[in-house]
mmCIF file of C-alpha atoms and ligand atoms in Angstrom:
data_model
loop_
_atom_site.group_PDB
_atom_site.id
_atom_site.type_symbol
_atom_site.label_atom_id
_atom_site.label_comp_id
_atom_site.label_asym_id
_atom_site.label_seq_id
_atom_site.Cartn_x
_atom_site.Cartn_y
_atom_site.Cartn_z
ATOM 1 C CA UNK A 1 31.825 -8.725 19.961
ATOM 2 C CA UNK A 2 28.532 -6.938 19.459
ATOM 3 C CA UNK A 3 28.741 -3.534 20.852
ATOM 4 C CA UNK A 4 25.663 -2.218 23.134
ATOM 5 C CA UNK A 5 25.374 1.494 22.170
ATOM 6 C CA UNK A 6 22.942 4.174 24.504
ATOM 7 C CA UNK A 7 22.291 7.784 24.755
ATOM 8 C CA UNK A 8 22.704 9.532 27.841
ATOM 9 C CA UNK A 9 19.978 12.091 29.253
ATOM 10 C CA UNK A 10 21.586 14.177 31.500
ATOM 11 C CA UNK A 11 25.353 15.426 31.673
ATOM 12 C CA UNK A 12 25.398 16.475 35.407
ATOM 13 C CA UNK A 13 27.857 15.923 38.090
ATOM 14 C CA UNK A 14 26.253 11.783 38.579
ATOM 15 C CA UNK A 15 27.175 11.507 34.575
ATOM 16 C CA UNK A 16 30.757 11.214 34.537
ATOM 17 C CA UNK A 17 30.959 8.718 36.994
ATOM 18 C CA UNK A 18 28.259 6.558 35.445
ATOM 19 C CA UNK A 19 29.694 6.912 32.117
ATOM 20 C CA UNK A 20 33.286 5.808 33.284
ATOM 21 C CA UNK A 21 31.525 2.918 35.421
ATOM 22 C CA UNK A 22 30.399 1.969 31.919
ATOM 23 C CA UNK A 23 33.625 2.167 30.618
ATOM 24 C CA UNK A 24 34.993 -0.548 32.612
ATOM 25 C CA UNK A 25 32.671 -3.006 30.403
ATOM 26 C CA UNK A 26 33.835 -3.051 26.885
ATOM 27 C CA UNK A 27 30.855 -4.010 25.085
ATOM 28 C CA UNK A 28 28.906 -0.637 25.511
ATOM 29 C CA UNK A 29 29.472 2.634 24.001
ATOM 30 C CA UNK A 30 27.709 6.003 24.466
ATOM 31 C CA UNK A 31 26.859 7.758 21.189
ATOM 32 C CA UNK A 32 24.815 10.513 22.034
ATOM 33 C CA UNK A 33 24.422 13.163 24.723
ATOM 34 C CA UNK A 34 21.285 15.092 25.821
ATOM 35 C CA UNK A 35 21.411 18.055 28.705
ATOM 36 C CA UNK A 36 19.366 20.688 28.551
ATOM 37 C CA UNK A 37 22.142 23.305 28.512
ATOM 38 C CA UNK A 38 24.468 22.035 25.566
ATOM 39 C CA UNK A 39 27.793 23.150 27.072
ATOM 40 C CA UNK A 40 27.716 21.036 29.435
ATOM 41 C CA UNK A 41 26.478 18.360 27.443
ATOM 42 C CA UNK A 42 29.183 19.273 24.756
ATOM 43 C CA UNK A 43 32.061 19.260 27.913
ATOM 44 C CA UNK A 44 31.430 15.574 28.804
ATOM 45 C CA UNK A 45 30.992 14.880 25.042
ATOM 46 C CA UNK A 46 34.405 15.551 24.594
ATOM 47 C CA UNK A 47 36.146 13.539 27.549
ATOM 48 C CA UNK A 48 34.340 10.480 25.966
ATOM 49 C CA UNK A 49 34.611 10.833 22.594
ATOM 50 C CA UNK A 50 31.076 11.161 22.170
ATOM 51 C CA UNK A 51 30.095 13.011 18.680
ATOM 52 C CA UNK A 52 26.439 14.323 18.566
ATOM 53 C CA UNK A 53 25.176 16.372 21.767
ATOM 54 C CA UNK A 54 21.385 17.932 21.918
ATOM 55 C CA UNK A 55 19.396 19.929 24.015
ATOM 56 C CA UNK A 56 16.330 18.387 22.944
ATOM 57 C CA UNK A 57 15.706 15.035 23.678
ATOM 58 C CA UNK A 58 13.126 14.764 20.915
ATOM 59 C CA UNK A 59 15.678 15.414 18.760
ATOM 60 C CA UNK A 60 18.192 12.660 20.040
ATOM 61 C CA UNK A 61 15.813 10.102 20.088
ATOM 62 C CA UNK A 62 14.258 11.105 17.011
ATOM 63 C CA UNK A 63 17.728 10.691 15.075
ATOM 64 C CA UNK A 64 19.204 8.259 16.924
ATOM 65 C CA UNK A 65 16.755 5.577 17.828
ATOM 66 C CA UNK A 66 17.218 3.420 15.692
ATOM 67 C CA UNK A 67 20.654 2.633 15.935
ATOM 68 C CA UNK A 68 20.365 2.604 20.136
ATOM 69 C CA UNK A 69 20.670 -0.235 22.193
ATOM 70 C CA UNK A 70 19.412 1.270 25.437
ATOM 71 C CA UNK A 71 19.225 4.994 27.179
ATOM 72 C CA UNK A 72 20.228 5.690 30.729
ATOM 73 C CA UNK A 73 18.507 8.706 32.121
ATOM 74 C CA UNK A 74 20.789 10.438 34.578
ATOM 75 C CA UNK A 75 18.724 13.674 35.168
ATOM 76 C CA UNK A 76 17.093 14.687 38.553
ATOM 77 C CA UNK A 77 13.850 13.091 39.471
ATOM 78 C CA UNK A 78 11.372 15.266 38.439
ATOM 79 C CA UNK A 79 12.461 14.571 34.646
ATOM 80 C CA UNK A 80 12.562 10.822 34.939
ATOM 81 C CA UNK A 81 8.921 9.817 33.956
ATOM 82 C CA UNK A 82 9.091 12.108 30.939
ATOM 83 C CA UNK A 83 11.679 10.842 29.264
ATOM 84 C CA UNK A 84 11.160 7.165 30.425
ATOM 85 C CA UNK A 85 7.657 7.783 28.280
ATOM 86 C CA UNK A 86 9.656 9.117 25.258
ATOM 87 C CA UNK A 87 12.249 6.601 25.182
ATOM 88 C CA UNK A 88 9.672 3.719 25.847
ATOM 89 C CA UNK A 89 7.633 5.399 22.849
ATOM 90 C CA UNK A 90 10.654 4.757 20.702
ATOM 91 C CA UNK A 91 10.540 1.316 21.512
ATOM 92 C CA UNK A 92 13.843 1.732 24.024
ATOM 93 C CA UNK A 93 14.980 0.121 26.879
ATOM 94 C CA UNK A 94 15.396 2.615 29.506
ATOM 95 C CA UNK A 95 17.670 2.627 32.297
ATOM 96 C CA UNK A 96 16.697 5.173 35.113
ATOM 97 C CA UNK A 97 18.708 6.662 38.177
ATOM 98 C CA UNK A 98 17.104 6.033 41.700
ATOM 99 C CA UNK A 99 14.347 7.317 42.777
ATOM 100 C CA UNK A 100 12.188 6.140 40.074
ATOM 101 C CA UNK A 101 9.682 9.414 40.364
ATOM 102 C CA UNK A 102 8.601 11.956 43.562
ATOM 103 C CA UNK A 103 5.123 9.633 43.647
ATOM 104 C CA UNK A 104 4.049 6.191 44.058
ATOM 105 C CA UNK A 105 1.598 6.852 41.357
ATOM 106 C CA UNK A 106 4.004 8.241 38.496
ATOM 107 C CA UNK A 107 6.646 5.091 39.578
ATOM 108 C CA UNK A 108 3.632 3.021 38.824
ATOM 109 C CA UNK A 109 3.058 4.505 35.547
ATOM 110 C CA UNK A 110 6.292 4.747 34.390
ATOM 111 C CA UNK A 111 6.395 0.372 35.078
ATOM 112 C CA UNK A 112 3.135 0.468 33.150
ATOM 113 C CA UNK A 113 3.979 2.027 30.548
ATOM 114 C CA UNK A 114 7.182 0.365 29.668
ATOM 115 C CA UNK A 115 5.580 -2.986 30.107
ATOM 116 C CA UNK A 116 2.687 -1.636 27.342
ATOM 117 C CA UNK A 117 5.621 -0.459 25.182
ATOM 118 C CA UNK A 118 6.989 -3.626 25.294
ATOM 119 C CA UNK A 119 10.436 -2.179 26.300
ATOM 120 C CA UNK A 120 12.588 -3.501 29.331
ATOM 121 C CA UNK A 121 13.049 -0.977 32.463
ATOM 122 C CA UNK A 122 15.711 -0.949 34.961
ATOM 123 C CA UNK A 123 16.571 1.593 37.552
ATOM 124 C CA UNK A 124 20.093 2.143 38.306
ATOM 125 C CA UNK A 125 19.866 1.168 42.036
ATOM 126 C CA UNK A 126 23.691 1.017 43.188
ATOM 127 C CA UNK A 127 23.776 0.984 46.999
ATOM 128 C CA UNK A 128 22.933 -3.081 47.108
ATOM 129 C CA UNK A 129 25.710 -3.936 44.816
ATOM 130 C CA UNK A 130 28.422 -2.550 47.190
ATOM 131 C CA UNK A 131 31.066 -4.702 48.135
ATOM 132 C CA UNK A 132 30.709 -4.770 52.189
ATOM 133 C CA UNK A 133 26.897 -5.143 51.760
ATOM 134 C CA UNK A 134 26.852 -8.243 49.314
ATOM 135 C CA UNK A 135 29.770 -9.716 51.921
ATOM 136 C CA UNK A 136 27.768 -9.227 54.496
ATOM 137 C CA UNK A 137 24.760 -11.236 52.855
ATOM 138 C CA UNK A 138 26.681 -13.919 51.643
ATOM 139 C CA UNK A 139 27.731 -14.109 54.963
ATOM 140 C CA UNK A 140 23.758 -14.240 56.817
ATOM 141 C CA UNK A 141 23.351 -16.616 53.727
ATOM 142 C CA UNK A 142 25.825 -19.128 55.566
ATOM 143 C CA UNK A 143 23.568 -18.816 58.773
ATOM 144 C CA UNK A 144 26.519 -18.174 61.129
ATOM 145 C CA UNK A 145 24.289 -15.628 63.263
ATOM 146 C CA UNK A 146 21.410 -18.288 62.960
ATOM 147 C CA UNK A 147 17.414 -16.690 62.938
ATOM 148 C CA UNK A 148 17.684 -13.336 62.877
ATOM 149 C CA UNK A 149 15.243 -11.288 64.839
ATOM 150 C CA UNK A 150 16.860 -7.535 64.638
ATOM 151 C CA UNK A 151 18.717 -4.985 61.922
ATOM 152 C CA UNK A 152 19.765 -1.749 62.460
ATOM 153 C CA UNK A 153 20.465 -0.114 58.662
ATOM 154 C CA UNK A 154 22.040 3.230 59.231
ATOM 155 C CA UNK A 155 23.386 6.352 56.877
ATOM 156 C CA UNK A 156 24.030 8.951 59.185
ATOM 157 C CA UNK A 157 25.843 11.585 57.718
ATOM 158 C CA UNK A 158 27.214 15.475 58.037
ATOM 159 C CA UNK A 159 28.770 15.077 54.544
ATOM 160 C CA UNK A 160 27.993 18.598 52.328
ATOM 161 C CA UNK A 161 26.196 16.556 50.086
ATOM 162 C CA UNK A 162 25.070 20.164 48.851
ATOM 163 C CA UNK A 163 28.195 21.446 47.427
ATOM 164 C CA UNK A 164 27.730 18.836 44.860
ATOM 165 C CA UNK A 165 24.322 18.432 44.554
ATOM 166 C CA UNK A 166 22.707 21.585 45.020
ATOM 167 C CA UNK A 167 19.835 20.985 43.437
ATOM 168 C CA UNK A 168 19.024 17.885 46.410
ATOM 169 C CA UNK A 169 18.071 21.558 48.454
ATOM 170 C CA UNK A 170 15.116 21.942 46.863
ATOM 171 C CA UNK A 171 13.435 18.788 47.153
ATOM 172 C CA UNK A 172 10.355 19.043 48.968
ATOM 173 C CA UNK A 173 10.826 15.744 50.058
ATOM 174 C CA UNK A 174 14.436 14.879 50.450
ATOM 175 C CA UNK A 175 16.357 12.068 52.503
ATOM 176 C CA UNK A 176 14.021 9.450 52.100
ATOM 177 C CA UNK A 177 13.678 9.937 48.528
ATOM 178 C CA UNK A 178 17.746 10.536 47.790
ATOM 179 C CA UNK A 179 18.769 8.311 50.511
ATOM 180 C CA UNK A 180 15.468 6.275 51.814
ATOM 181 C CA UNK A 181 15.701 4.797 47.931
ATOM 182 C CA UNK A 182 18.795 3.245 48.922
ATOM 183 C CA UNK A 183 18.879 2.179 52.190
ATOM 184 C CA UNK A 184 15.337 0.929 52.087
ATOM 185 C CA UNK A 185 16.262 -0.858 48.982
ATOM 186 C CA UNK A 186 18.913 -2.547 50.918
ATOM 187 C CA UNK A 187 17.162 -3.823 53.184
ATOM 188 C CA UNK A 188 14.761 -5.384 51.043
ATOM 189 C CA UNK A 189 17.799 -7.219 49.982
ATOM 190 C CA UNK A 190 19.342 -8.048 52.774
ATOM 191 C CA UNK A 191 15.664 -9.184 54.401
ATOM 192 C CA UNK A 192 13.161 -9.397 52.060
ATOM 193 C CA UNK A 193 9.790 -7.571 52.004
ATOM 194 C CA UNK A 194 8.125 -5.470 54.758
ATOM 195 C CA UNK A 195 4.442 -5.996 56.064
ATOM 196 C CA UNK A 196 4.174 -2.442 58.237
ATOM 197 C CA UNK A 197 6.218 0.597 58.762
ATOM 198 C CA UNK A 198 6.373 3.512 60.580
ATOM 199 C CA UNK A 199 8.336 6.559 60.488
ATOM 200 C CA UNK A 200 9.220 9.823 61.631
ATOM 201 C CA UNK A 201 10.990 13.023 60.417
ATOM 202 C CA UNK A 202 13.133 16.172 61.153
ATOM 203 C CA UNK A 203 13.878 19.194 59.105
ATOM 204 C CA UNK A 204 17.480 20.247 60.995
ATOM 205 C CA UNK A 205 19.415 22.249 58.374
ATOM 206 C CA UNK A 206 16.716 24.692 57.761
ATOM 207 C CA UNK A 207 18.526 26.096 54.599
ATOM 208 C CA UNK A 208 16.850 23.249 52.748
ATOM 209 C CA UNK A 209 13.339 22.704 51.617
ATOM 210 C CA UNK A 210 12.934 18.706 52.538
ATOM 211 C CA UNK A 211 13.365 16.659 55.370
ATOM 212 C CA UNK A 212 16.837 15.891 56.407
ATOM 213 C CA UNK A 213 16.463 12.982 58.969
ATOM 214 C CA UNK A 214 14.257 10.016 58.922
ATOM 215 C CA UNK A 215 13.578 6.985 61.494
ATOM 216 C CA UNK A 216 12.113 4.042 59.939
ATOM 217 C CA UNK A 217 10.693 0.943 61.440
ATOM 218 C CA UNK A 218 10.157 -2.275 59.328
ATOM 219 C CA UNK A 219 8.006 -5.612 60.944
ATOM 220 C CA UNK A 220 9.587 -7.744 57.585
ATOM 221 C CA UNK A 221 7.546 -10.624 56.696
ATOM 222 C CA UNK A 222 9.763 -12.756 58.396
ATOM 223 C CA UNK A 223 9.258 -11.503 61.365
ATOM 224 C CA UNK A 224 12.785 -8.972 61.323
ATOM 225 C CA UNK A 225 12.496 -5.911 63.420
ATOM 226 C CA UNK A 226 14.647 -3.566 60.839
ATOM 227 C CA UNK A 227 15.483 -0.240 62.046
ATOM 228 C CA UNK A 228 16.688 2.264 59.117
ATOM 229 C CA UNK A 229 17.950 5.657 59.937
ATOM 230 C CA UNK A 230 19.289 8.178 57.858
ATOM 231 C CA UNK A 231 20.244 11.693 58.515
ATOM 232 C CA UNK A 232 22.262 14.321 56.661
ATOM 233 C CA UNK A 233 22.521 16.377 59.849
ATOM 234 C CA UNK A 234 24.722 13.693 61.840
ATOM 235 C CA UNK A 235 27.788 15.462 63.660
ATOM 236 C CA UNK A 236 29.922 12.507 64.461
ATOM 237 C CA UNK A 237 33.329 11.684 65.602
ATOM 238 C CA UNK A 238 33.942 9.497 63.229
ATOM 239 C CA UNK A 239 32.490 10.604 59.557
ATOM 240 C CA UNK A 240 30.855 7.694 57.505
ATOM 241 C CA UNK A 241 29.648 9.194 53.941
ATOM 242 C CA UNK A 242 28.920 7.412 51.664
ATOM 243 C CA UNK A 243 28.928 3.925 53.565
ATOM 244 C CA UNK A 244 25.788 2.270 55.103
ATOM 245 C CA UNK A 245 26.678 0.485 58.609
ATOM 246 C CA UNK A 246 24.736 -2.156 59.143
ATOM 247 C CA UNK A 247 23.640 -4.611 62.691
ATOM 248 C CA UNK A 248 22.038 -7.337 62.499
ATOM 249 C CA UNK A 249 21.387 -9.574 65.250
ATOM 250 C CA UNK A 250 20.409 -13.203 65.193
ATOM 251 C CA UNK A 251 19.778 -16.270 67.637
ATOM 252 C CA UNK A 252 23.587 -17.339 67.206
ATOM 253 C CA UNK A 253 25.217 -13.959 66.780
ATOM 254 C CA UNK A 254 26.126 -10.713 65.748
ATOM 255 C CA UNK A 255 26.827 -8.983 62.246
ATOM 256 C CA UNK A 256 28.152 -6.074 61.990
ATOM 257 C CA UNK A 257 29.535 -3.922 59.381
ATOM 258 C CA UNK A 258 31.039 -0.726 60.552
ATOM 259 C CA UNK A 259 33.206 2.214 59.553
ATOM 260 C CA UNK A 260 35.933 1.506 56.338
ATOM 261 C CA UNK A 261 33.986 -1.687 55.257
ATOM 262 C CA UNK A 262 35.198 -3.636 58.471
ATOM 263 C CA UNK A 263 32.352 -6.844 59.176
ATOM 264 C CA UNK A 264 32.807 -8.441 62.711
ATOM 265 C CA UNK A 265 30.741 -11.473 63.435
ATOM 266 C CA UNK A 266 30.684 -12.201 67.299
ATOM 267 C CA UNK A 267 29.428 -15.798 68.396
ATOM 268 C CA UNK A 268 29.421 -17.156 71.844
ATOM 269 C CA UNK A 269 32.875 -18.359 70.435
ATOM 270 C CA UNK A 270 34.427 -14.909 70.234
ATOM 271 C CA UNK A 271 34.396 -12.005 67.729
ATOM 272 C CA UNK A 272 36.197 -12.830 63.739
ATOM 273 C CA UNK A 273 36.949 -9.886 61.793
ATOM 274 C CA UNK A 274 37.313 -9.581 57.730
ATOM 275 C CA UNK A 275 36.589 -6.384 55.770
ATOM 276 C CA UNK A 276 35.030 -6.236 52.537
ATOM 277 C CA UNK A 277 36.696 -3.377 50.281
ATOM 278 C CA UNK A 278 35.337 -1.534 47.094
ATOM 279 C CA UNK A 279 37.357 -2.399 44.208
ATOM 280 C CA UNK A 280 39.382 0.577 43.254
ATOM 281 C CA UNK A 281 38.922 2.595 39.963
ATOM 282 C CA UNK A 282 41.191 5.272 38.781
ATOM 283 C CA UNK A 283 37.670 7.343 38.150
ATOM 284 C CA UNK A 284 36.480 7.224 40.998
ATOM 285 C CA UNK A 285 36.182 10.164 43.677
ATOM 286 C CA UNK A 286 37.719 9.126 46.992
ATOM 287 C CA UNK A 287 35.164 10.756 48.931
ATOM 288 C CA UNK A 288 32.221 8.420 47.187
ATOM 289 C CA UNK A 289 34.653 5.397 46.441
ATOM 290 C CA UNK A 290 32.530 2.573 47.737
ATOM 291 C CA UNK A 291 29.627 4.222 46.329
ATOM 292 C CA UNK A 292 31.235 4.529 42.501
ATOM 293 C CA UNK A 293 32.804 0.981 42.729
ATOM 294 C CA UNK A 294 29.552 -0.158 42.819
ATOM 295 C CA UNK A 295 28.345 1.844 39.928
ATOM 296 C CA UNK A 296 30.163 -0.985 37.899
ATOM 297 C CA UNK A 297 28.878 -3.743 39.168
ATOM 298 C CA UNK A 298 25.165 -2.170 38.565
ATOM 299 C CA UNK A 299 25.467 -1.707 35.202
ATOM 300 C CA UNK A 300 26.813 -4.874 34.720
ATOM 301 C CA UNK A 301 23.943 -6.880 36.397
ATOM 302 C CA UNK A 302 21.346 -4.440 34.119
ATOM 303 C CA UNK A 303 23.968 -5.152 30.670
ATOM 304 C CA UNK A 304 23.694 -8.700 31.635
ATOM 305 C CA UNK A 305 20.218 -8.674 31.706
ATOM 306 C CA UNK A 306 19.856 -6.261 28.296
ATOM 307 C CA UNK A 307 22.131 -8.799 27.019
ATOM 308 C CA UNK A 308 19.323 -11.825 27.804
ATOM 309 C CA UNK A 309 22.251 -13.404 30.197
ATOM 310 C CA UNK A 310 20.750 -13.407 33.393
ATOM 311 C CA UNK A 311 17.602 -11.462 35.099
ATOM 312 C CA UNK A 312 18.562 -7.785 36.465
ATOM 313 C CA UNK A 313 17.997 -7.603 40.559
ATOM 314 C CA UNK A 314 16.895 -4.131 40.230
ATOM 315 C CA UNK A 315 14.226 -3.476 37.203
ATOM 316 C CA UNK A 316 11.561 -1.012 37.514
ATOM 317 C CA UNK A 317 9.267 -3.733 38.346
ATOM 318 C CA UNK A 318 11.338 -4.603 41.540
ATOM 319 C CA UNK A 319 12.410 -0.998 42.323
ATOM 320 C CA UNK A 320 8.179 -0.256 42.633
ATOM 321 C CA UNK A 321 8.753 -2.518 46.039
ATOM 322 C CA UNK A 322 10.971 0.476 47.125
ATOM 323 C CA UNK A 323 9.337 2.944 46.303
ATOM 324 C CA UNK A 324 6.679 1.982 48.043
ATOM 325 C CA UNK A 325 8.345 1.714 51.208
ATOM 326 C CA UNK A 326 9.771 5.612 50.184
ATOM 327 C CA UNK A 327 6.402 6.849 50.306
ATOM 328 C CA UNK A 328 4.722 4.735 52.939
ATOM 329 C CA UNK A 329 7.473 6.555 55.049
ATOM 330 C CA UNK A 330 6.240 10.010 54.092
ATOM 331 C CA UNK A 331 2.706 9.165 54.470
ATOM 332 C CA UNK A 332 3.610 7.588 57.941
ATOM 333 C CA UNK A 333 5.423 10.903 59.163
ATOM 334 C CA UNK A 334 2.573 12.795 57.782
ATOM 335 C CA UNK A 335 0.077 10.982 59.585
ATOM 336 C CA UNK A 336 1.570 9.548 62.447
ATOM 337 C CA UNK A 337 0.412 6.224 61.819
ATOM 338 C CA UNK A 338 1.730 2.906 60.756
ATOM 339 C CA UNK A 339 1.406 2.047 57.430
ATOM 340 C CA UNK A 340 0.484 -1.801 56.850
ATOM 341 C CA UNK A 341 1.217 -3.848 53.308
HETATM 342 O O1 89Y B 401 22.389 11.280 45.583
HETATM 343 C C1 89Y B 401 22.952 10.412 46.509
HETATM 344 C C2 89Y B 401 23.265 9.056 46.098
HETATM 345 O O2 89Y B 401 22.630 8.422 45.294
HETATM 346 O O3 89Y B 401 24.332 8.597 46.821
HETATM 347 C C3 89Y B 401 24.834 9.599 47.687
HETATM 348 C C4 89Y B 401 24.269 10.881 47.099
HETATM 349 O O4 89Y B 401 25.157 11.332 46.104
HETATM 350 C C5 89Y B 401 24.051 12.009 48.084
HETATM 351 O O5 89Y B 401 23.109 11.714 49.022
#
């Protein structure tokens, strides 16, 4: 079995979790970590048996290129186009986390030059590989709920995504970036491409430097209404973080999925339930568990793909489609105007 070896770049709190999601396939292994303070970098090192750490990436690369199969950048997102350049200038694949870049203009770049490097470029995109959200497509896909004409795509949250993430605080731009990237990315998948959008924002905890609610509206090409709302300032009675609840309303029916990854589909016949669980890892946090799960099943679609088995859903190439719909948003809230594709 020919083992797939990468380098991470970046040993932060997203790290562990990606590296045991890659742990559940067994033809990869990391060799090489990168952070740019070495303890920590030399901490995760350890758990996974991993022998050479840096705090240089010029230095990884440099010595380890050669014998890499791919690296997966798992730093924040101001860092992602630089090292995207230097991996893709050591002729390396390069898997990135979501969001690709802060700008429509660097994301471009960064798809440009991979392509001119002749390397292959796949963001980690995770939220469309979640179990509840590929049920509920495969179950649109059987046309129970008939044309649909209306989608509601909600993450509404009062989760302290802080505590873990402090850094997300100083994002000048924030939801829509962190969480837009995903649920805008979903519905892409779920609907397919937008033609106009427009979208508004709020600043509620004022502790933090970005936005932290948006209100999207999507006209899809086919014709979709697609409301998607997130907010990190949602006081509700029942708490949904990490999961993405989902309506969507058709000539025959309704789809919905709701709280603990419970899908009802109401006809004129009457209301069927069935609920769509994460598969469990021992890794996983309990608090992100439908989140991590998916982690898994992410990699595995990019590995596939690395591996020349099938085409990735979410390479850089694809992800640009999301992006754009990130910063249409901003530009829509900014000028109070709706942006048309
Ligand atoms: O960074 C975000 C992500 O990708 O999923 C949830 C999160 O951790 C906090 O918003």
């Amino acid at each position: 079995m020919r083992i797939y070896k990468f380098a991470v770049l970046g040993t932060g709190f997203w790290s562990g979790y990606q590296l045991a999601g890659w742990n559940e396939l067994k033809n990869v292994k990391p060799i090489a970590f990168y952070n740019r303070s070495l303890d920590k970098a030399k901490a995760l090192a350890l758990k996974h048996d991993v022998e050479f750490v840096y705090d240089n990436v010029d230095e990884l690369l440099d010595q380890h290129a050669a014998e890499l199969d791919f690296v997966d950048i798992i730093t924040d997102v101001n860092t992602h186009a630089i090292f995207t350049k230097k991996a893709a200038a050591r002729g390396l694949t390069v898997i990135c986390q979501k969001p690709m870049s802060p700008s429509w203009e660097t994301s471009l770049a960064m798809v440009e030059t991979c392509k001119a490097a002749n390397v292959q470029f796949y963001i980690h995109e995770n939220f469309r590989f979640q179990a509840p959200v590929r049920k509920l497509k495969e179950i649109l896909e059987y046309g129970v709920i008939g044309k649909m004409f209306k989608a509601n795509v909600a993450f509404c949250s009062g989760f302290p995504v802080f505590d873990n993430q402090p850094f997300l605080k100083d994002l000048e731009q924030f939801i829509i970036t962190d969480i837009g990237s995903h649920v805008l990315d979903i519905s892409r998948f779920l609907f397919g491409e937008a033609e106009s959008l427009y979208c508004h924002t709020a600043r509620i905890n004022l502790d933090i430097r970005g936005e932290d609610v948006a209100n999207v509206l999507l006209r899809m090409k086919n014709g979709i209404s697609c409301f998607v709302e997130m907010s990190y300032a949602t006081i509700a009675e029942q708490e949904s973080f990490p999961q993405t609840l989902i309506t969507v309303e058709g000539e025959k029916g309704t789809i919905q999925l709701l709280h603990n990854y419970m899908i009802k589909i109401t006809t004129r016949k009457g209301t069927v339930i069935t609920t769509a669980d994460p598969k469990p890892y021992p890794w996983m946090d309990p608090e992100y568990a439908v989140v991590h799960s998916s982690i898994v099943d992410c990699n595995r679609n990019i590995l596939d793909s690395i591996m020349g088995k099938k085409h990735a859903e979410t390479t850089g190439k694809d992800n640009l489609e999301t992006m754009r719909l990130v910063q249409a948003a901003y530009q829509s809230a900014r000028e109070n105007k709706v942006i048309h594709f």
